[in-house]
XYZ file of C-alpha atoms in Angstrom:
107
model
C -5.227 -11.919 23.757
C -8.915 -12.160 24.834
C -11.595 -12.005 21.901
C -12.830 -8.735 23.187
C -9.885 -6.878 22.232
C -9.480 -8.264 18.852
C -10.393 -6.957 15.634
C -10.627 -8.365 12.333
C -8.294 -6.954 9.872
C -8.670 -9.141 6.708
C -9.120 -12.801 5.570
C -6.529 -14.836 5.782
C -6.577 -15.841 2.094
C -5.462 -12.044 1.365
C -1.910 -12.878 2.709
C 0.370 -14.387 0.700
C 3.504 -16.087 2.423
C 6.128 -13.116 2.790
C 4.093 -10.122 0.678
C 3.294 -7.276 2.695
C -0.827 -6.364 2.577
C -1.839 -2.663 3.897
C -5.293 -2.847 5.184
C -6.950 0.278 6.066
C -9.208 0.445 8.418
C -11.545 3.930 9.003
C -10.286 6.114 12.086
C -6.899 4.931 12.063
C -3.489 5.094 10.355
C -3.026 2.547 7.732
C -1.264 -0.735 9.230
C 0.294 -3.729 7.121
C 0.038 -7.797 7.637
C 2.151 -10.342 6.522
C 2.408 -13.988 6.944
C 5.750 -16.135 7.838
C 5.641 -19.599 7.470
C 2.498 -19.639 9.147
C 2.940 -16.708 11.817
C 0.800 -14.056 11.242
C 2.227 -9.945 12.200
C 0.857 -6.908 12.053
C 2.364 -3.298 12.282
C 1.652 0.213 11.191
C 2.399 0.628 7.644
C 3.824 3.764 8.092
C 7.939 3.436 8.386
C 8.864 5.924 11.568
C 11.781 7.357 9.570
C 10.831 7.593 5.776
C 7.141 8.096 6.234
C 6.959 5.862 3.639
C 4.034 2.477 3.499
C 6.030 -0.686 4.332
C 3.278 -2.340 2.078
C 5.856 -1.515 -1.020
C 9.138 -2.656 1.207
C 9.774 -6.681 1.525
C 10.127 -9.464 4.200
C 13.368 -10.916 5.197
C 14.763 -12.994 7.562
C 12.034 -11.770 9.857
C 12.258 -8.292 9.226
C 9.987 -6.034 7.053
C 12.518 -3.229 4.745
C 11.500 -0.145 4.182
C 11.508 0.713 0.212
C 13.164 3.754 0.840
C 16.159 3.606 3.530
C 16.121 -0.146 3.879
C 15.541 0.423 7.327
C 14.412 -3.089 8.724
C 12.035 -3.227 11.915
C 11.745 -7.046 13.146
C 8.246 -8.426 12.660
C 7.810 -9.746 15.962
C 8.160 -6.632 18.121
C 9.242 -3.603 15.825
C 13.253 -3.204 17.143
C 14.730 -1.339 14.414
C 17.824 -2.443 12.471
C 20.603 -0.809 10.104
C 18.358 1.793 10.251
C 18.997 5.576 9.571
C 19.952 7.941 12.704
C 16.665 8.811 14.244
C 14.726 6.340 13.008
C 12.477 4.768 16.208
C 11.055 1.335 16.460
C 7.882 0.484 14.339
C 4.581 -0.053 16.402
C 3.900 -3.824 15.798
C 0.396 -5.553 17.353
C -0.360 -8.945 18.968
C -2.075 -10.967 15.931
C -3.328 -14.414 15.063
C -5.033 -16.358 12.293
C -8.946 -17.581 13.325
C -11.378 -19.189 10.808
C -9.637 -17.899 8.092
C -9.217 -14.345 9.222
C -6.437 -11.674 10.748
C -7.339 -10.229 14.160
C -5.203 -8.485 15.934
C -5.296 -6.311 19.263
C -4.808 -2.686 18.675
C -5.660 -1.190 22.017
């Protein structure tokens, strides 16, 4: 990533290991952030299937679960997984951590 396509989403000390934060930002859909032992992602909130926020699903074993199919899109490039038919693969952004804040590239 080069700094002139990143954006800053949040501070860092809004994510909690494993919890799923929705940050809106104005002009766009809502997306989420989470943080795995150390590894920040971010993806759209919105689950492709359910149109449900992802904010109110969980993380595990690298995978964020969508509270209402338990459809589970992988957090480090979206693939979907004992998902619903239909269901497509969840938009998920190149992100990192930098003096104590989320950026991520959402071009």
């Amino acid at each position: 990533m080069t700094d002139t396509t990143l954006i800053r989403l949040c501070d860092a000390a809004d994510l909690a290991d494993g919890e799923v934060l929705k940050i809106e930002i104005d002009g766009r859909k809502p997306l989420a952030a989470t943080l795995v032992d150390g590894v920040v992602h971010v993806f759209d909130d919105t689950c492709p299937h359910a149109e449900e926020s992802l904010s109110k699903g969980w993380v595990e074993d690298g995978r964020v679960v969508c509270p209402v199919h338990f459809a589970e899109f992988d957090l480090a490039d979206g693939s979907v997984h004992n998902a619903p038919a239909g269901c497509g693969k969840l938009r998920a952004y190149a992100a990192e951590l930098r003096d104590g804040a989320v950026f991520a590239s959402l071009g």
